[in-house]
Backbone as a ProteinNet text record, in pm:
[ID]
protein_1_A
[PRIMARY]
MLSFNVRGENIEVTDAIRSYVEKKISKLEKYFDDSATATAHVNLKVYSDKTAKVEVTIPLPYLVLRAEETSPDMYGSVDLVTDKLERQIRKFKTKINRKSRERGIKGMELTVPEAEALPEESMQVVRTKRVSLKPMDSEEAILQMNMLGHEFFIFEDSETNGTSIVYKRQDGRYGLIETDE
[TERTIARY]
7841	7850.3	7762.4	7605.7	7519	7543.8	7543.2	7530.6	7396.7	7382.7	7257.4	7229.8	7085.7	7034.1	6915.5	6890.8	6770.7	6724.3	6611.7	6523.4	6364.6	6342.5	6205.7	6102.7	5976.2	5884.6	5771.3	5784	5658.1	5725.4	5887.4	5923.8	6050.5	6118.2	6216.8	6317.1	6434.4	6488.3	6601.6	6534.4	6618.7	6762.4	6857.2	6951.5	6900.9	6809.4	6726	6651.8	6621.3	6512.3	6627.4	6768.4	6840	6894.4	6958.6	7000.5	6935	6784.6	6683.4	6693.1	6692.4	6691.9	6776.1	6906.8	7006.8	7057.1	7054.2	7051.3	6963.6	6839.1	6752	6790.8	6806.5	6836.9	6937.8	7041.2	7193.8	7198.1	7098	7079.1	7084.4	7025.3	7003.8	7161.8	7242.6	7406.6	7446.5	7411	7419.1	7404.6	7294.6	7277.1	7374.1	7479.4	7557.2	7673	7770.9	7947.6	7961.6	8093.8	8154.7	8184.7	8201.3	8243.5	8139.4	8028.9	7884.2	7895.1	7844.8	7852.6	7709.6	7630.7	7503	7479.6	7363.9	7338.8	7180.8	7137.3	6995.8	6936.1	6814.5	6768.6	6598	6612.4	6518.2	6424.2	6307.8	6216.1	6143.8	6116.8	6000.3	5910.8	5763.2	5677.7	5580.4	5547.4	5443.6	5297.8	5168.6	5065.1	4975.1	4897.3	4804.4	4748.2	4704.5	4605	4667.3	4829.3	4920.6	4961.2	4946.3	5030.1	5165.6	5238.7	5429.5	5444.3	5461.8	5505	5661.3	5689.9	5880.6	5877.9	5942.7	6003	6129.8	6161.2	6354.2	6377.8	6446.4	6522.5	6656.6	6700.2	6873.1	6865.9	6940.7	6995.6	7096.9	7110.2	7204.3	7237.1	7361.6	7388.8	7304.9	7241.2	7165.6	7017.8	6950.9	6823.9	6812.1	6689.6	6671	6555.9	6592.9	6502.5	6421.5	6306.1	6156.9	6110.3	6068.6	5915.1	5892.5	5786.2	5713.8	5604.7	5590.5	5487	5434.9	5322.8	5241.5	5195.5	5192.8	5166.1	5142.2	5068.1	5022.7	5161.9	5290.7	5403.6	5513.1	5605.4	5719.3	5830.2	5828	5938.4	5873.6	5710.4	5684.7	5716.8	5647.8	5684	5823.2	5928.6	6038.7	6074.8	6013.3	6032	5982.3	5812.8	5762.3	5852.9	5907.4	5960.7	6100.6	6162.2	6297.3	6257.9	6140.7	6089.9	6044.3	6009	5973.5	6071.5	6168.8	6296.2	6367.9	6398.4	6443.8	6387.7	6249.2	6154.9	6201.8	6203.4	6250	6364.8	6450.5	6629.6	6564.8	6536.4	6585.9	6488.4	6382.3	6299.1	6387	6439.9	6563.1	6668	6742	6816.4	6796.1	6691.8	6637.2	6596.2	6509.1	6501.5	6637	6711.2	6854.4	6929.5	6936.9	6988.7	6920.4	6772.3	6723.8	6775.4	6736.3	6750	6894.5	6947.1	7119.3	7158.9	7083.6	7121.6	7050.5	6939.8	6859.5	6891.3	6972.4	7013.1	7136.3	7151.7	7290.8	7279.9	7356.8	7330.6	7400	7297.7	7370.2	7389.3	7491.5	7530.7	7432.5	7464.2	7395	7493.3	7482	7600.6	7515.3	7575.9	7527.9	7655.2	7610.4	7684.3	7661.8	7734.6	7690	7781.6	7720	7844.6	7861	7961.3	8009.5	7907.4	7916.6	7793.9	7840.6	7738.3	7769.7	7619.4	7686.4	7615	7525.3	7375.3	7291.5	7171.2	7083.6	6951.6	6861.1	6778.9	6676.7	6574	6558.9	6472.5	6469.5	6641.7	6699.9	6635.9	6625.8	6569.6	6655.5	6785.7	6888.6	6916.1	6911.9	6948.5	7044	7074.3	7191.4	7236	7167.1	7212.9	7150.1	7204.4	7182.5	7226.8	7107.6	7119.9	7076.9	7154.4	7149.8	7096.2	6990.8	6946.2	6909.1	6942.6	6885.7	6727.6	6637.1	6525.7	6482.8	6396.9	6410.1	6278.3	6212.4	6094.3	6075.3	5915.7	5840.3	5699	5649.2	5503.7	5457.3	5352.6	5365.7	5364.5	5327.4	5357	5468.7	5553.2	5718.1	5765.8	5725	5794.5	5777.5	5639.1	5604.7	5658.7	5720.3	5774.8	5934.5	6004	6139	6158.2	6034	6031.3	6032.2	5928.5	5936.5	6066.3	6105.2	6244.6	6359.9	6337	6469.6	6433.9	6291.9	6257.6	6231.7	6208	6174.2	6031.3	5981.6	5842.5	5797.8	5922.5	5873.5	5925.6	5924.9	6018.5	5975.5	6082.6	6065	6124.7	6016.6	6038.7	5979.1	6034.5	5993.7	5872.4	5715.6	5635.7	5645.6	5625.1	5644.5	5555.1	5389.1	5297.2	5251.4	5310	5329.6	5436.8	5572.2	5695.9	5708.8	5646.8	5649.9	5685.2	5742	5818.4	5711	5723.5	5573.9	5669.3	5585.3	5614.8	5533.5	5546.5	5486.1	5517.4	5446.3	5474.8	5390	5429.8	5317.8	5258.4	5118.1	5044.1	5049.4	4983.9	4990.3	4865	4794.8	4665.6	4740.1	4874.3	4949.9	4920.6	4874	4797.8	4932	4897.1	4990.6	4916.8	5022.2	4956.4	5056.9	4996.6	5089.8	5054.9	5176.2	5208.7	5249.1	5164.5	5193.2	5242.5	5326.1	5377.4	5311.9	5259.6	5239.4	5343.1	5371.7	5472	5444.2
-2508.2	-2490.6	-2375.9	-2405.3	-2323.7	-2214.2	-2094.4	-2038.7	-1992.2	-1913.6	-1903.9	-1789.4	-1727.2	-1636.7	-1626.7	-1630.2	-1716.6	-1597.8	-1528.4	-1425.4	-1454.7	-1394.5	-1423	-1317.1	-1350.5	-1198.4	-1269.1	-1192.8	-1225.5	-1350.9	-1389.9	-1507.6	-1474.5	-1509.7	-1556.2	-1627.8	-1633.6	-1763.1	-1789.7	-1875.4	-1988.7	-2023.9	-2068.6	-2169.7	-2295.5	-2347.1	-2487.6	-2480.7	-2356.9	-2337.4	-2328.6	-2231.9	-2218	-2359.4	-2428.3	-2544.7	-2604.5	-2648.2	-2734.6	-2702.3	-2568.3	-2515.7	-2552.7	-2540.8	-2526.8	-2680.9	-2782.1	-2904.1	-2969.5	-2893.7	-2994.6	-2914.3	-2789.9	-2723.5	-2781.2	-2813.5	-2871.9	-2971.1	-3041.4	-3177.9	-3175.9	-3062	-3026.1	-2993.1	-2968	-2966.8	-3088.5	-3215.2	-3319.4	-3291	-3211.4	-3182.7	-3112.4	-3032.7	-2943.5	-2996.4	-2933.7	-2952.9	-2889.9	-2937.8	-2883	-2724.4	-2656.4	-2539.3	-2434.8	-2505.7	-2421.9	-2332.4	-2195.1	-2117.7	-2051.2	-2061.8	-2004	-1932	-1852.6	-1809	-1870.5	-1914.4	-1972.1	-1860.2	-1774	-1682.2	-1717.5	-1754	-1832.4	-1717.5	-1733.7	-1642.4	-1709.3	-1706.6	-1783.1	-1653.6	-1700.4	-1631.2	-1689.4	-1627	-1692.7	-1618.5	-1662	-1554.1	-1579.4	-1491.5	-1490.7	-1618.3	-1660.9	-1826.2	-1937	-1885.8	-2011.9	-2070.9	-2045.7	-2116.4	-2079.7	-2141.9	-2084	-2093.5	-2007	-1980.6	-1981	-2070.3	-2054.8	-2084.7	-1948	-1922.7	-1933.1	-2007.8	-2047	-1998.1	-1913.2	-1855	-1875.8	-1958.6	-1989.9	-1935.3	-1837.3	-1771.4	-1850.4	-1935.8	-1979	-1895.5	-1901.7	-1855.9	-1889.3	-2021.1	-2078.3	-2059.7	-2060.3	-2090	-2019.5	-1989.8	-1925.5	-2037.6	-2100.4	-2180	-2104.6	-2134.9	-2088.6	-2165.6	-2164.8	-2236.4	-2198.6	-2198.6	-2138.2	-2270.4	-2302.7	-2361.2	-2297.8	-2356.1	-2299.5	-2399.3	-2430.5	-2541.2	-2468.9	-2572.4	-2514.4	-2546.5	-2631.4	-2649.6	-2589.2	-2503.3	-2475	-2551	-2634.9	-2765.2	-2853.1	-2849.8	-2936.1	-2838	-2721.1	-2652.1	-2636.6	-2658.4	-2663.7	-2811.3	-2876.5	-3045.2	-3014.7	-2941.8	-2933.4	-2904.5	-2735.9	-2663.8	-2723.9	-2825	-2881.1	-2990.3	-3084.4	-3187.6	-3076.6	-2995	-2914.1	-2857	-2820.2	-2790	-2860.2	-2969	-3121.2	-3160.5	-3182.8	-3175.3	-3102.1	-2967.1	-2860.7	-2886.7	-2954	-2925.3	-3091.1	-3191.7	-3313.8	-3245.4	-3232.9	-3197.2	-3117.2	-3007	-2915.1	-3030.1	-3084.4	-3164.5	-3252.4	-3325.9	-3446.5	-3351.4	-3269.4	-3184.4	-3152	-3066.7	-3065.3	-3141	-3286.5	-3391.9	-3419.6	-3440.1	-3509.7	-3424.6	-3250.1	-3163.4	-3191.5	-3218.5	-3191.4	-3313.8	-3422.6	-3549.4	-3526.1	-3489.2	-3464.6	-3398.1	-3245.5	-3148.3	-3129.9	-3135.2	-3032.7	-2936.3	-2874.4	-2738	-2631.4	-2520.3	-2417.2	-2282.9	-2222.5	-2096.7	-1994	-1922.5	-1777.6	-1659.4	-1582.2	-1463	-1378.3	-1289.9	-1187	-1047.6	-967.3	-830	-724.4	-644.2	-546.8	-436	-298.6	-207.7	-146.7	-70.9	26.5	105.4	135.3	252	354.6	461	616.8	708.4	838.9	907.3	939.5	911	923.6	1008.9	1096.7	1177.2	1065.2	1121.5	1052.6	970	1070.5	1067.3	957.7	964.5	859.5	698.3	685.5	557.7	461.1	431.6	355.3	263	147.9	4.7	-17.1	-55.6	-78.9	-202.2	-314.3	-465.8	-518.2	-607.7	-697.3	-868.5	-909.2	-1061.9	-1158.8	-1247.1	-1328.9	-1441.5	-1518.4	-1668.8	-1753	-1885.4	-1955.4	-2009.2	-1986.9	-2055.2	-2195.4	-2221.9	-2384.7	-2423.6	-2538.3	-2566.3	-2632.4	-2578.3	-2644.7	-2564.2	-2639.2	-2605.5	-2474.8	-2423.2	-2319.1	-2337.6	-2451.1	-2554.6	-2526.8	-2574.8	-2572	-2461.2	-2411.6	-2249.2	-2186	-2212.5	-2125.7	-2200.6	-2340.3	-2401.1	-2348.4	-2318.4	-2279.4	-2133.6	-2031.2	-1905.5	-1899.9	-2027.1	-1993.7	-2058.6	-2156.6	-2219.8	-2087.5	-2032.9	-1941.8	-1775.1	-1780.2	-1687.5	-1553.1	-1562.7	-1475.3	-1409.2	-1284.7	-1239.2	-1301.1	-1346	-1386.5	-1466.1	-1512	-1623.6	-1631.2	-1603.3	-1627.7	-1741.3	-1823	-1940.4	-1982.7	-2077.2	-2109.1	-2218.1	-2187.6	-2244.5	-2394.8	-2516.8	-2665.1	-2681.4	-2595.9	-2658.3	-2572.1	-2446.5	-2363.5	-2303	-2327.2	-2302.1	-2164.6	-2089.7	-1933.1	-1903.6	-1801.4	-1730.1	-1695.4	-1708.2	-1672.9	-1650.4	-1545.3	-1528.8	-1533.2	-1578.2	-1633.4	-1516	-1457.8	-1387.3	-1383.3	-1353.3	-1356.1	-1234.5	-1265.8	-1133.5	-1071.6	-937.3	-869.1	-972.9	-1053.8	-1123.1	-1266.3	-1298.2	-1415.6	-1519.6	-1485.5	-1599.3	-1565.4	-1638.5	-1613	-1564.3	-1488.2	-1481	-1540.5	-1534.5	-1583.5	-1463.6	-1430.8	-1370.2	-1433.3	-1458.9	-1534.4	-1429.9	-1421.8	-1374.9	-1411.4	-1340.3	-1384.6	-1339	-1480.9	-1549.5	-1598.6
-3397.6	-3254	-3232	-3176.9	-3113.5	-2995.4	-3034.2	-2870	-2839.1	-2722.1	-2698	-2645.1	-2710.6	-2625.7	-2587.4	-2444.3	-2402	-2319.3	-2360.5	-2304.3	-2265	-2148.7	-2070.8	-2078.1	-2109.1	-2109.6	-1979.3	-1879	-1780.7	-1708	-1709.9	-1651.3	-1636	-1519.1	-1476.5	-1561.6	-1629.7	-1658.1	-1584	-1507.9	-1399.8	-1464.8	-1381.6	-1457.2	-1476.1	-1441.8	-1470.4	-1616.7	-1620.3	-1758.9	-1872.1	-1840.3	-1909.4	-1969.7	-1841.2	-1905	-1978.6	-1970.2	-2004	-2155.9	-2181.5	-2328	-2397.2	-2360.2	-2411.8	-2444.5	-2340.6	-2346.8	-2474.8	-2468	-2581	-2714.1	-2743.6	-2874.6	-2908.8	-2846.7	-2876	-2936.5	-2936.1	-3029.8	-3161.5	-3208.7	-3351.1	-3383.9	-3345.3	-3371.1	-3434	-3420.2	-3486.7	-3647.8	-3681.8	-3815.2	-3902.1	-3855.7	-3894.8	-3881	-3973.8	-3959.5	-3862.2	-3811	-3683.7	-3711.9	-3856.1	-3841.8	-3860.5	-3852.8	-3846.1	-3692	-3727.1	-3608.7	-3594.9	-3494.6	-3515.9	-3348.1	-3366	-3204.9	-3209.7	-3139.3	-3127.5	-3036.1	-3078.1	-2999.5	-2951.4	-2827.4	-2774.1	-2675.9	-2707.5	-2621.3	-2561	-2426	-2332.3	-2281.3	-2302.9	-2245.8	-2213.3	-2060.2	-1993	-2002.6	-2022.2	-2051.7	-1909.5	-1893	-1807.7	-1769.6	-1881.5	-1865.3	-1809.1	-1789.2	-1738.3	-1861.4	-1996	-2085.5	-2098.9	-2178.9	-2205.1	-2349.2	-2408.9	-2557.6	-2565.9	-2646.6	-2660.4	-2807.7	-2815	-2984.3	-3004.7	-3100.9	-3146.4	-3265.2	-3289.8	-3415.1	-3449.9	-3543.7	-3554.9	-3696.3	-3741.2	-3852.5	-3881.3	-4007.7	-4050.1	-4180.1	-4259.5	-4385.9	-4512	-4495.9	-4614.1	-4602.5	-4443.4	-4427.5	-4259.1	-4224.9	-4121.4	-4069.7	-3925.9	-3886.5	-3780.3	-3766.3	-3663.8	-3624.6	-3541.6	-3466.7	-3331.2	-3290.2	-3203.3	-3187.3	-3012.5	-2955.8	-2829.2	-2791.6	-2681.9	-2625.9	-2487.1	-2388.2	-2271.6	-2183.2	-2042.1	-1967.4	-2034	-1952.7	-2055.7	-1974.6	-2040.8	-2078.9	-1993.9	-2029.9	-2157	-2201.3	-2265.7	-2420.6	-2412.2	-2522.5	-2562	-2489.3	-2541.7	-2590	-2549.8	-2651.4	-2749.2	-2766.5	-2882.4	-3009.8	-2918.5	-3043.8	-3102.4	-3023.1	-3047.4	-3164.5	-3158.1	-3233.8	-3373.4	-3386.6	-3505.8	-3568.4	-3510.1	-3591.2	-3639.7	-3570	-3614.4	-3727.9	-3720.1	-3861.3	-3965	-3961.2	-4055.4	-4094.7	-4030.5	-4070.4	-4185.6	-4129.2	-4163.2	-4294.2	-4308.7	-4452.3	-4534.1	-4507.3	-4563.6	-4613.1	-4531.5	-4603.4	-4709.4	-4691.9	-4753.8	-4897.7	-4933.6	-5006.4	-5108.7	-5046.3	-5103.2	-5121	-5069.2	-5131.9	-5285.5	-5255.1	-5352.2	-5490.5	-5459	-5572.3	-5616.1	-5544.2	-5628.2	-5652	-5637.8	-5719.5	-5861.5	-5856.6	-5959	-6097.7	-6057.3	-6138.7	-6113	-5993.5	-5962	-5882.2	-5797.7	-5762.6	-5846.1	-5867.4	-5969.6	-5858.6	-5867.6	-5798.1	-5804.6	-5707.1	-5681.8	-5702.8	-5772.4	-5753.7	-5695.6	-5615.2	-5537.6	-5551.6	-5615.7	-5602.8	-5529.2	-5420.6	-5340.7	-5370.9	-5444.1	-5472.9	-5365	-5366	-5229.3	-5225.7	-5089.1	-5033.3	-5112.1	-5116.9	-5161	-5076.3	-5082.8	-5032.2	-5118.1	-5108.5	-5235.7	-5144.3	-5219	-5188.1	-5168	-5071.8	-5044.5	-5147	-5257.5	-5375.9	-5451.9	-5437.5	-5555.5	-5550.6	-5719.1	-5702.9	-5763.3	-5718.7	-5727.6	-5690.2	-5765.1	-5733.7	-5661.4	-5536.6	-5427.1	-5415.9	-5463.6	-5444.1	-5562.8	-5631.8	-5718.4	-5705.9	-5702.6	-5679.4	-5810.5	-5861.4	-5987.8	-5940.8	-5964.9	-5906.9	-6029	-6028.5	-6094.8	-6077	-6163	-6149.1	-6120.5	-6012.7	-6001.9	-6058.9	-6166.6	-6148.9	-6037.3	-6009.9	-5848.1	-5876	-5797.2	-5792.1	-5702.6	-5677	-5569.9	-5446.2	-5405.1	-5288.8	-5252.3	-5318.9	-5297.7	-5261.4	-5325.3	-5346.1	-5227.2	-5147.2	-5009.3	-4932.4	-4923.9	-4863.7	-4841.5	-4986.2	-4949.1	-4923.7	-4940.5	-4910.7	-4748	-4664.1	-4545.2	-4483.8	-4550.4	-4480.3	-4531.1	-4583.9	-4597.7	-4524.9	-4490.5	-4354.4	-4488.7	-4576.3	-4701.8	-4704.7	-4766.2	-4751.8	-4923.3	-5026.3	-5127	-5183.2	-5297.7	-5341.2	-5502.9	-5577.6	-5743.5	-5807.9	-5920.9	-5919.1	-6031.7	-6140.2	-6226.7	-6225.4	-6278.3	-6266.1	-6315.2	-6258.7	-6310.2	-6363.3	-6362.8	-6467.1	-6549.2	-6571.9	-6681.5	-6759.9	-6672.6	-6757	-6727.8	-6663.4	-6621.5	-6531.5	-6495.6	-6427.9	-6282.3	-6173.2	-6105.6	-5950.1	-5872.9	-5777.8	-5643.9	-5544.1	-5449	-5282.8	-5282.2	-5164.6	-5025	-4922.5	-4774.4	-4806.6	-4758.3	-4705.5	-4576.3	-4564.2	-4432.4	-4365.9	-4433.4	-4332.8	-4305.8	-4345.2	-4294	-4434.6	-4515.4	-4586.4	-4759.2	-4824	-4960.6	-5072.1	-5144.6	-5297.3	-5386.6	-5511.4	-5626	-5738.9	-5789	-5897.9	-6041	-6150.2	-6256.1	-6388.5	-6481.4	-6576.8	-6678.9	-6803.5	-6906.4	-6987.5	-7068.3	-7142.6	-7269
[MASK]
+++++++++++++++++++++++++++++++++++++++++++++++++++++++++++++++++++++++++++++++++++++++++++++++++++++++++++++++++++++++++++++++++++++++++++++++++++++++++++++++++++++++++++++++++++++

C-alpha cells in the first residue's frame, strides 16, 4: 500500500493535481504484494520557462525506485514518470526472476553492533555487511547499483573472474575499480 508525500516548488499543489498524482502512481501497486508499505515522495517543480519537472522516489526494503521527467505539461510529466517507474519495476522483477531460476538466490547477512560512545578520531568499523558476489559485467553492475540507489557496487566480473567495483563519480559518470588477482 503506497502512501504519498506530494510537495510543490513554485507551484501550489491543488487537490486536482494531488488526486491525479495519487491515481497515476497508485497503478504501480499491482507490482507489489499486499503486505508491502511504502511512501512515494513526489516533488513537483515549475520553472520560469514554463516547464514542469516531476520527481518521484519510492524507497522499498530491497531497492529504491527513482524517476524524474520534465515537460511543458505537469500532467504529462506525471504520466512520463509513472511509465518510467513501471519500466524500472518490470525490468527489476524480470532480472530477479531470471537470476533466481539460474542459480537460486543467496542470502545476505547484515550485522549491526550496538552503538557505543566513541571518540571521533577512532577508526572503528561500526557496521559489517556480508554479500555473495554475483558474476556480471560492468554494465549490469551499474544497473544494479542504480536500482539499489547506491553510490558503489561490488561484483564478480564475468569477463575477468576477478572482484570489481563500479562507482558513481561526482561528474555523474561511472568509474570501475578492478583488483589484481
